Tab-separated table of C-alpha atoms in Angstrom:
chain	number	residue	atom	x	y	z
P	1381	UNK	CA	6.084	12.782	17.928
P	1382	UNK	CA	8.454	15.870	18.161
P	1383	UNK	CA	8.919	17.605	21.152
P	1384	UNK	CA	11.390	20.267	22.401
P	1385	UNK	CA	13.648	19.358	25.464
P	1386	UNK	CA	14.660	22.408	27.520
P	1387	UNK	CA	15.635	22.693	31.257
P	1388	UNK	CA	17.625	24.768	33.802
P	1389	UNK	CA	16.002	28.250	32.923
P	1390	UNK	CA	17.194	30.154	36.345
P	1391	UNK	CA	15.225	32.656	35.581
P	1392	UNK	CA	16.172	35.561	37.742
P	1393	UNK	CA	19.696	34.595	37.724
P	1394	UNK	CA	22.513	37.113	38.451
P	1395	UNK	CA	26.296	36.896	37.077
P	1396	UNK	CA	28.030	38.205	40.141
P	1397	UNK	CA	26.025	42.388	40.156
P	1398	UNK	CA	24.647	41.707	36.343
P	1399	UNK	CA	21.094	41.024	36.423
P	1400	UNK	CA	20.476	38.798	33.589
P	1401	UNK	CA	16.822	39.016	32.833
P	1402	UNK	CA	17.040	40.817	29.449
P	1403	UNK	CA	19.559	38.010	28.398
P	1404	UNK	CA	16.619	35.714	29.542
P	1405	UNK	CA	13.897	37.548	27.833
P	1406	UNK	CA	15.696	37.450	24.866
P	1407	UNK	CA	17.024	33.766	25.079
P	1408	UNK	CA	13.276	33.050	25.332
P	1409	UNK	CA	11.875	35.089	22.198
P	1410	UNK	CA	14.756	32.753	20.294
P	1411	UNK	CA	13.296	29.640	21.540
P	1412	UNK	CA	9.509	30.756	20.731
P	1413	UNK	CA	11.182	31.298	17.116
P	1414	UNK	CA	12.285	27.680	17.185
P	1415	UNK	CA	8.875	26.585	18.232
P	1416	UNK	CA	7.279	28.306	15.308
P	1417	UNK	CA	9.903	26.875	12.997
P	1418	UNK	CA	9.578	23.128	14.413
P	1419	UNK	CA	6.033	23.165	15.115
P	1420	UNK	CA	6.376	20.160	18.388
P	1421	UNK	CA	3.550	18.411	19.600
P	1422	UNK	CA	4.889	19.162	23.183
P	1423	UNK	CA	7.400	21.394	25.027
P	1424	UNK	CA	9.163	19.955	28.009
P	1425	UNK	CA	10.664	22.119	30.889
P	1426	UNK	CA	13.245	19.959	32.989
P	1427	UNK	CA	13.375	21.620	36.237
P	1428	UNK	CA	15.462	25.032	37.659
P	1429	UNK	CA	12.531	27.093	36.179
P	1430	UNK	CA	13.907	30.028	38.548
P	1431	UNK	CA	17.281	30.483	40.345
P	1432	UNK	CA	15.517	30.865	43.370
P	1433	UNK	CA	12.546	29.209	45.844
P	1434	UNK	CA	11.347	32.449	45.727
P	1435	UNK	CA	12.159	34.599	42.469
P	1436	UNK	CA	11.920	37.865	41.972
P	1437	UNK	CA	9.143	39.593	40.251
P	1438	UNK	CA	10.268	39.846	37.073
P	1439	UNK	CA	11.220	36.274	36.614
P	1440	UNK	CA	7.801	35.303	37.618
P	1441	UNK	CA	6.372	37.792	35.036
P	1442	UNK	CA	8.954	36.074	32.122
P	1443	UNK	CA	7.772	32.456	33.226
P	1444	UNK	CA	4.091	34.258	32.718
P	1445	UNK	CA	4.651	35.531	29.453
P	1446	UNK	CA	6.693	32.602	27.873
P	1447	UNK	CA	3.562	30.280	29.387
P	1448	UNK	CA	1.177	32.324	27.771
P	1449	UNK	CA	3.345	32.403	24.076
P	1450	UNK	CA	3.395	28.806	24.025
P	1451	UNK	CA	-0.323	28.056	25.207
P	1452	UNK	CA	-1.346	30.353	22.505
P	1453	UNK	CA	0.490	28.089	20.286
P	1454	UNK	CA	-1.366	25.140	21.051
P	1455	UNK	CA	1.794	23.121	22.320
P	1456	UNK	CA	1.210	21.108	25.364
P	1457	UNK	CA	4.124	22.351	27.996
P	1458	UNK	CA	5.288	19.544	30.804
P	1459	UNK	CA	7.334	21.402	33.338
P	1460	UNK	CA	8.975	19.739	36.803
P	1461	UNK	CA	10.359	21.836	39.950
P	1462	UNK	CA	14.457	21.520	40.260
P	1463	UNK	CA	16.359	21.580	43.150
P	1464	UNK	CA	16.554	25.266	42.916
P	1465	UNK	CA	12.616	25.416	42.577
P	1466	UNK	CA	10.189	25.687	45.304
P	1467	UNK	CA	7.609	22.662	44.422
P	1468	UNK	CA	4.606	24.388	46.593
P	1469	UNK	CA	5.093	27.224	44.450
P	1470	UNK	CA	5.826	25.733	41.438
P	1471	UNK	CA	2.897	23.918	41.394
P	1472	UNK	CA	0.022	26.307	42.743
P	1473	UNK	CA	-2.496	26.821	40.186
P	1474	UNK	CA	-1.740	23.825	38.024
P	1475	UNK	CA	-5.003	22.427	37.594
P	1476	UNK	CA	-6.523	25.499	36.362
P	1477	UNK	CA	-3.815	25.735	33.533
P	1478	UNK	CA	-3.808	21.963	32.630
P	1479	UNK	CA	-6.937	23.932	30.601
P	1480	UNK	CA	-4.427	25.436	28.717
P	1481	UNK	CA	-2.271	22.612	28.158
P	1482	UNK	CA	0.502	23.723	30.810
P	1483	UNK	CA	1.659	20.899	33.485
P	1484	UNK	CA	3.154	21.360	36.668
P	1485	UNK	CA	4.537	18.148	38.549
P	1486	UNK	CA	3.273	18.064	42.069
P	1487	UNK	CA	4.852	18.037	45.262
P	1488	UNK	CA	6.254	14.057	45.393
P	1489	UNK	CA	4.024	11.972	47.464
P	1490	UNK	CA	4.691	8.641	46.155
P	1491	UNK	CA	2.982	8.516	42.871
P	1492	UNK	CA	3.031	10.100	39.643
P	1493	UNK	CA	0.087	9.501	36.791
P	1494	UNK	CA	1.645	9.734	33.394
P	1495	UNK	CA	0.310	12.489	30.790
P	1496	UNK	CA	-0.650	10.945	27.487
P	1497	UNK	CA	-0.664	12.624	24.357
P	1498	UNK	CA	-1.134	10.697	20.859
P	1499	UNK	CA	0.203	10.426	17.242
P	1500	UNK	CA	-0.275	7.578	14.549
P	1501	UNK	CA	2.031	5.081	16.434
P	1502	UNK	CA	-0.494	5.368	19.658
P	1503	UNK	CA	0.353	6.545	22.632
P	1504	UNK	CA	2.962	8.398	24.472
P	1505	UNK	CA	3.312	8.552	28.292
P	1506	UNK	CA	4.915	11.609	29.549
P	1507	UNK	CA	5.893	11.382	33.822
P	1508	UNK	CA	6.789	13.994	35.603
P	1509	UNK	CA	9.017	13.231	38.393
P	1510	UNK	CA	10.431	16.555	40.217
P	1511	UNK	CA	13.485	16.729	41.986
P	1512	UNK	CA	13.542	14.189	45.265
P	1513	UNK	CA	16.319	14.264	47.572
P	1514	UNK	CA	15.706	10.743	49.074
P	1515	UNK	CA	15.953	10.831	53.589
P	1516	UNK	CA	17.210	7.273	54.021
P	1517	UNK	CA	18.581	5.719	50.801
P	1518	UNK	CA	21.068	6.896	48.180
P	1519	UNK	CA	19.808	8.547	45.329
P	1520	UNK	CA	19.836	5.766	42.788
P	1521	UNK	CA	17.207	3.472	45.046
P	1522	UNK	CA	15.334	6.710	45.548
P	1523	UNK	CA	14.501	7.412	42.073
P	1524	UNK	CA	14.397	3.630	41.404
P	1525	UNK	CA	11.400	3.125	44.043
P	1526	UNK	CA	9.775	6.014	42.301
P	1527	UNK	CA	10.157	4.766	39.030
P	1528	UNK	CA	8.525	1.601	40.153
P	1529	UNK	CA	5.596	3.169	41.734
P	1530	UNK	CA	4.742	4.446	38.597
P	1531	UNK	CA	4.494	0.777	37.178
P	1532	UNK	CA	5.442	1.905	33.744
P	1533	UNK	CA	4.147	-0.394	30.638
P	1534	UNK	CA	7.639	-0.782	28.727
P	1535	UNK	CA	5.543	-2.062	25.721
P	1536	UNK	CA	4.034	1.369	25.596
P	1537	UNK	CA	6.491	4.394	24.541
P	1538	UNK	CA	7.338	6.564	27.514
P	1539	UNK	CA	9.019	9.640	28.536
P	1540	UNK	CA	10.523	10.596	31.900
P	1541	UNK	CA	11.029	14.224	32.692
P	1542	UNK	CA	13.559	14.126	35.646
P	1543	UNK	CA	16.226	16.822	37.447
P	1544	UNK	CA	19.109	14.503	38.942
P	1545	UNK	CA	22.741	14.237	38.459
P	1546	UNK	CA	23.257	10.973	36.457
P	1547	UNK	CA	26.489	9.178	36.867
P	1548	UNK	CA	29.347	10.010	34.636
P	1549	UNK	CA	27.936	13.489	33.424
P	1550	UNK	CA	30.034	16.194	32.693
P	1551	UNK	CA	29.727	19.578	35.408
P	1552	UNK	CA	29.830	23.129	35.373
P	1553	UNK	CA	30.867	25.240	38.175
P	1554	UNK	CA	27.439	27.155	38.258
P	1555	UNK	CA	25.547	23.608	39.566
P	1556	UNK	CA	24.405	23.548	43.014
P	1557	UNK	CA	25.624	20.152	43.382
P	1558	UNK	CA	27.170	18.005	46.438
P	1559	UNK	CA	30.750	17.045	46.157
P	1560	UNK	CA	31.372	13.521	45.414
P	1561	UNK	CA	29.180	10.892	44.297
P	1562	UNK	CA	25.982	10.918	46.743
P	1563	UNK	CA	23.402	12.456	44.738
P	1564	UNK	CA	24.815	10.143	41.876
P	1565	UNK	CA	21.873	8.101	39.711
P	1566	UNK	CA	22.698	5.088	38.188
P	1567	UNK	CA	21.365	5.083	34.447
P	1568	UNK	CA	20.670	1.541	34.597
P	1569	UNK	CA	17.042	3.113	36.808
P	1570	UNK	CA	15.861	4.540	33.883
P	1571	UNK	CA	16.145	1.335	31.572
P	1572	UNK	CA	11.759	1.031	31.397
P	1573	UNK	CA	11.813	5.024	29.159
P	1574	UNK	CA	12.041	5.586	25.631
P	1575	UNK	CA	13.296	8.888	26.785
P	1576	UNK	CA	14.699	10.686	29.762
P	1577	UNK	CA	14.469	14.415	29.473
P	1578	UNK	CA	17.214	15.584	32.194
P	1579	UNK	CA	17.529	18.727	33.682
P	1580	UNK	CA	20.405	19.555	36.590
P	1581	UNK	CA	23.596	19.503	34.589
P	1582	UNK	CA	24.224	22.859	32.563
P	1583	UNK	CA	26.210	21.377	29.535
P	1584	UNK	CA	24.334	19.260	27.155
P	1585	UNK	CA	25.174	16.062	26.612
P	1586	UNK	CA	24.182	11.811	26.590
P	1587	UNK	CA	24.480	10.186	29.688
P	1588	UNK	CA	25.584	6.258	29.024
P	1589	UNK	CA	23.149	6.084	26.372
P	1590	UNK	CA	21.258	8.386	23.613
P	1591	UNK	CA	17.788	8.343	25.154
P	1592	UNK	CA	18.957	9.950	28.542
P	1593	UNK	CA	19.725	13.217	28.267
P	1594	UNK	CA	20.613	16.248	29.520
P	1595	UNK	CA	19.356	19.459	27.250
P	1596	UNK	CA	21.827	21.932	28.832
P	1597	UNK	CA	21.165	25.781	29.904
P	1598	UNK	CA	19.841	28.035	27.408
P	1599	UNK	CA	22.679	30.213	28.373
P	1600	UNK	CA	25.826	30.779	30.141
P	1601	UNK	CA	26.036	30.674	33.772
P	1602	UNK	CA	29.281	30.672	34.351
P	1603	UNK	CA	32.963	31.339	32.912
P	1604	UNK	CA	32.988	27.503	33.114
P	1605	UNK	CA	30.431	27.106	30.575
P	1606	UNK	CA	32.441	29.556	28.357
P	1607	UNK	CA	32.853	26.590	25.547
P	1608	UNK	CA	29.833	25.240	25.775
P	1609	UNK	CA	27.163	25.147	22.924
P	1610	UNK	CA	23.842	26.292	23.993
P	1611	UNK	CA	20.665	25.202	22.396
P	1612	UNK	CA	17.524	23.455	22.133
P	1613	UNK	CA	17.239	19.787	22.068
P	1614	UNK	CA	14.811	18.204	19.333
P	1615	UNK	CA	13.646	14.534	19.909
P	1616	UNK	CA	11.585	12.882	17.475
P	1617	UNK	CA	10.255	9.403	18.478
P	1618	UNK	CA	8.634	7.154	15.465
P	1619	UNK	CA	6.985	3.625	16.464
P	1620	UNK	CA	8.311	2.019	19.597
P	1621	UNK	CA	12.227	1.836	19.676
P	1622	UNK	CA	12.835	4.531	17.348
P	1623	UNK	CA	14.306	7.633	18.051
P	1624	UNK	CA	16.229	10.847	16.573
P	1625	UNK	CA	17.901	13.907	18.684
P	1626	UNK	CA	19.134	17.082	17.221
P	1627	UNK	CA	20.227	20.445	18.527
P	1628	UNK	CA	18.728	23.724	17.132
P	1629	UNK	CA	21.548	26.215	18.419
P	1630	UNK	CA	20.869	29.321	20.124
P	1631	UNK	CA	22.933	32.802	19.848
P	1632	UNK	CA	22.673	34.885	23.321
P	1633	UNK	CA	22.199	38.368	23.466
P	1634	UNK	CA	25.009	39.027	25.439
P	1635	UNK	CA	28.142	36.022	24.887
P	1636	UNK	CA	30.735	35.140	27.859
P	1637	UNK	CA	34.343	35.578	27.111
P	1638	UNK	CA	37.822	34.762	29.203
P	1639	UNK	CA	40.727	36.649	28.354
P	1640	UNK	CA	44.242	36.119	29.172
P	1641	UNK	CA	47.566	38.156	28.699
P	1642	UNK	CA	49.332	41.272	30.220
P	1643	UNK	CA	47.309	44.260	31.367
P	1644	UNK	CA	49.200	45.846	27.676
P	1645	UNK	CA	47.966	43.341	25.573
P	1646	UNK	CA	44.350	43.284	26.664
P	1647	UNK	CA	44.154	47.076	26.756
P	1648	UNK	CA	45.636	47.622	22.979
P	1649	UNK	CA	42.956	48.782	21.044
P	1650	UNK	CA	44.553	46.300	18.140
P	1651	UNK	CA	43.310	43.671	20.824
P	1652	UNK	CA	40.216	44.477	22.080
P	1653	UNK	CA	38.381	45.735	19.162
P	1654	UNK	CA	37.661	42.143	17.861
P	1655	UNK	CA	35.298	41.544	20.767
P	1656	UNK	CA	31.855	43.006	21.482
P	1657	UNK	CA	32.595	45.139	24.357
P	1658	UNK	CA	28.887	44.295	25.724
P	1659	UNK	CA	29.743	40.516	26.226
P	1660	UNK	CA	30.399	39.220	29.645
P	1661	UNK	CA	34.213	39.145	30.291
P	1662	UNK	CA	36.542	37.182	33.164
P	1663	UNK	CA	40.106	38.845	32.539
P	1664	UNK	CA	43.333	36.656	33.737
P	1665	UNK	CA	46.020	39.197	34.080
P	1666	UNK	CA	49.472	37.607	33.448
P	1667	UNK	CA	51.471	40.533	35.245
P	1668	UNK	CA	53.956	40.060	37.624
P	1669	UNK	CA	52.474	43.318	39.932
P	1670	UNK	CA	49.150	44.181	40.504
P	1671	UNK	CA	47.686	46.757	38.090
P	1672	UNK	CA	46.637	50.056	40.292
P	1673	UNK	CA	42.879	50.059	39.861
P	1674	UNK	CA	43.195	47.371	37.002
P	1675	UNK	CA	39.562	46.621	37.406
P	1676	UNK	CA	38.430	49.892	36.927
P	1677	UNK	CA	40.503	50.581	34.007
P	1678	UNK	CA	39.355	47.771	32.359
P	1679	UNK	CA	36.050	48.495	33.404
P	1680	UNK	CA	36.641	51.497	30.790
P	1681	UNK	CA	36.879	48.747	27.728
P	1682	UNK	CA	34.555	46.230	29.122
P	1683	UNK	CA	31.391	47.590	30.595
P	1684	UNK	CA	30.486	44.426	31.854
P	1685	UNK	CA	33.683	42.836	33.285
P	1686	UNK	CA	32.588	40.650	35.876
P	1687	UNK	CA	36.115	39.017	37.029
P	1688	UNK	CA	39.323	40.299	36.951
P	1689	UNK	CA	42.138	37.412	38.264
P	1690	UNK	CA	45.900	37.010	38.150
P	1691	UNK	CA	48.507	34.179	36.775
P	1692	UNK	CA	52.000	34.867	37.456
P	1693	UNK	CA	54.622	33.280	39.596
P	1694	UNK	CA	53.048	34.183	42.875
P	1695	UNK	CA	49.440	32.605	41.688
P	1696	UNK	CA	50.884	29.780	40.232
P	1697	UNK	CA	52.239	27.899	42.965
P	1698	UNK	CA	50.726	27.271	46.280
P	1699	UNK	CA	53.553	27.289	48.951
P	1700	UNK	CA	53.199	25.964	51.988
P	1701	UNK	CA	55.154	27.870	54.707
P	1702	UNK	CA	56.682	25.109	57.558
P	1703	UNK	CA	58.435	26.391	60.824
P	1704	UNK	CA	61.955	26.817	60.942
P	1705	UNK	CA	64.078	24.932	63.086
P	1706	UNK	CA	66.653	27.194	65.367
P	1707	UNK	CA	65.173	30.329	64.491
P	1708	UNK	CA	66.810	32.086	66.881
P	1709	UNK	CA	70.041	31.391	65.144
P	1710	UNK	CA	69.000	32.274	61.778
P	1711	UNK	CA	69.004	36.397	60.849
P	1712	UNK	CA	65.694	37.971	60.477
P	1713	UNK	CA	66.639	38.673	56.722
P	1714	UNK	CA	67.130	35.691	55.826
P	1715	UNK	CA	63.680	34.418	57.392
P	1716	UNK	CA	62.479	37.058	55.770
P	1717	UNK	CA	64.034	36.218	52.200
P	1718	UNK	CA	62.262	32.622	52.902
P	1719	UNK	CA	59.229	33.708	53.170
P	1720	UNK	CA	59.281	36.364	50.425
P	1721	UNK	CA	60.325	33.368	47.833
P	1722	UNK	CA	57.597	31.397	49.560
P	1723	UNK	CA	54.682	33.674	49.367
P	1724	UNK	CA	55.535	35.050	45.435
P	1725	UNK	CA	57.434	31.945	44.410
P	1726	UNK	CA	60.139	34.170	43.046
P	1727	UNK	CA	63.129	35.854	45.216
P	1728	UNK	CA	63.062	39.807	46.015
P	1729	UNK	CA	64.674	42.009	44.141
P	1730	UNK	CA	67.617	44.399	45.222
P	1731	UNK	CA	65.874	47.120	45.928
P	1732	UNK	CA	63.627	45.288	47.932
P	1733	UNK	CA	66.393	43.705	49.931
P	1734	UNK	CA	67.695	47.429	50.536
P	1735	UNK	CA	64.459	48.139	52.008
P	1736	UNK	CA	63.811	45.205	54.284
P	1737	UNK	CA	67.673	45.706	55.447
P	1738	UNK	CA	67.434	49.226	56.661
P	1739	UNK	CA	63.674	48.149	58.362
P	1740	UNK	CA	65.557	45.337	60.146
P	1741	UNK	CA	68.213	47.537	61.134
P	1742	UNK	CA	65.619	50.064	62.789
P	1743	UNK	CA	63.828	47.465	64.469
P	1744	UNK	CA	66.674	45.272	65.424
P	1745	UNK	CA	68.806	48.110	66.599
P	1746	UNK	CA	71.650	47.894	63.793
P	1747	UNK	CA	71.941	44.380	63.210
P	1748	UNK	CA	73.303	43.118	60.345
């Protein structure tokens, strides 16, 4: 049996003030192209279908178009809700959609029945576990309890679709995760499954073993994902114990880039003409002084500039400014110089010193 594993579509997401709906529509078409090429027996969407619990209309319409197109191809779809989704809204109309081969996870109430597909080796049982947040136990204990209630027959081939944080996974800045290990689920709880299709983490990766995997997002949703290779995970199951996993790449409509250098370097035509100006950019300037209206000037070159930052002596080190002893006996200029050095990680220039002395002289009545 062959199936595709995707997750974390985050339909309706914005990158700062930029809507990504056209980028998402473009990547949905690319996924449909892969379905046409691979001809899978099923498609898994492992949660965070939407970016918000109450998604915008254009996001709902995009999901509707996507599922309609997949249904026309007679490919069953298994969808669970993630932590960004509303379980009740996601499961609305699900019983009617089953007739079209679209299976939504229900609001979790303690029991999950498998959906069974068959191939020449027999049956494959798909269990749809939406994101759960245990109230009176750890996440590992909560997920383990949910799996025990499934009463999985380990002699058969079993697939779990889940949206949880698995211990040891590599995270990104755009994920909505509690700091620390409070949400971690140990890989050992998934031992009764032949494949675990995970959502929640945005980087494609295996967790502890080949059969427990995140597909990652189909698009880059933060600049911490600049170096990620996005794609669709293709899973092929032979007879019990035989598993093959590959990745079909996805090329976005607009990519993300992080550029670093001085303003003169980045605004030089010989530099920026090598980049697609329609892509999204985060630019880090190394100039010691802020560039007046730097964002506006660079936005004329890179229309989809998302962030402008600085990396220089002033920003490289966070310094702690401690109270000075015997401050009454220290000349105000010395205090000001110490403050400037700590704040900017460099000494004042002669012009700055002369200006500060003139101000101090006028305030302290000619004291030098």
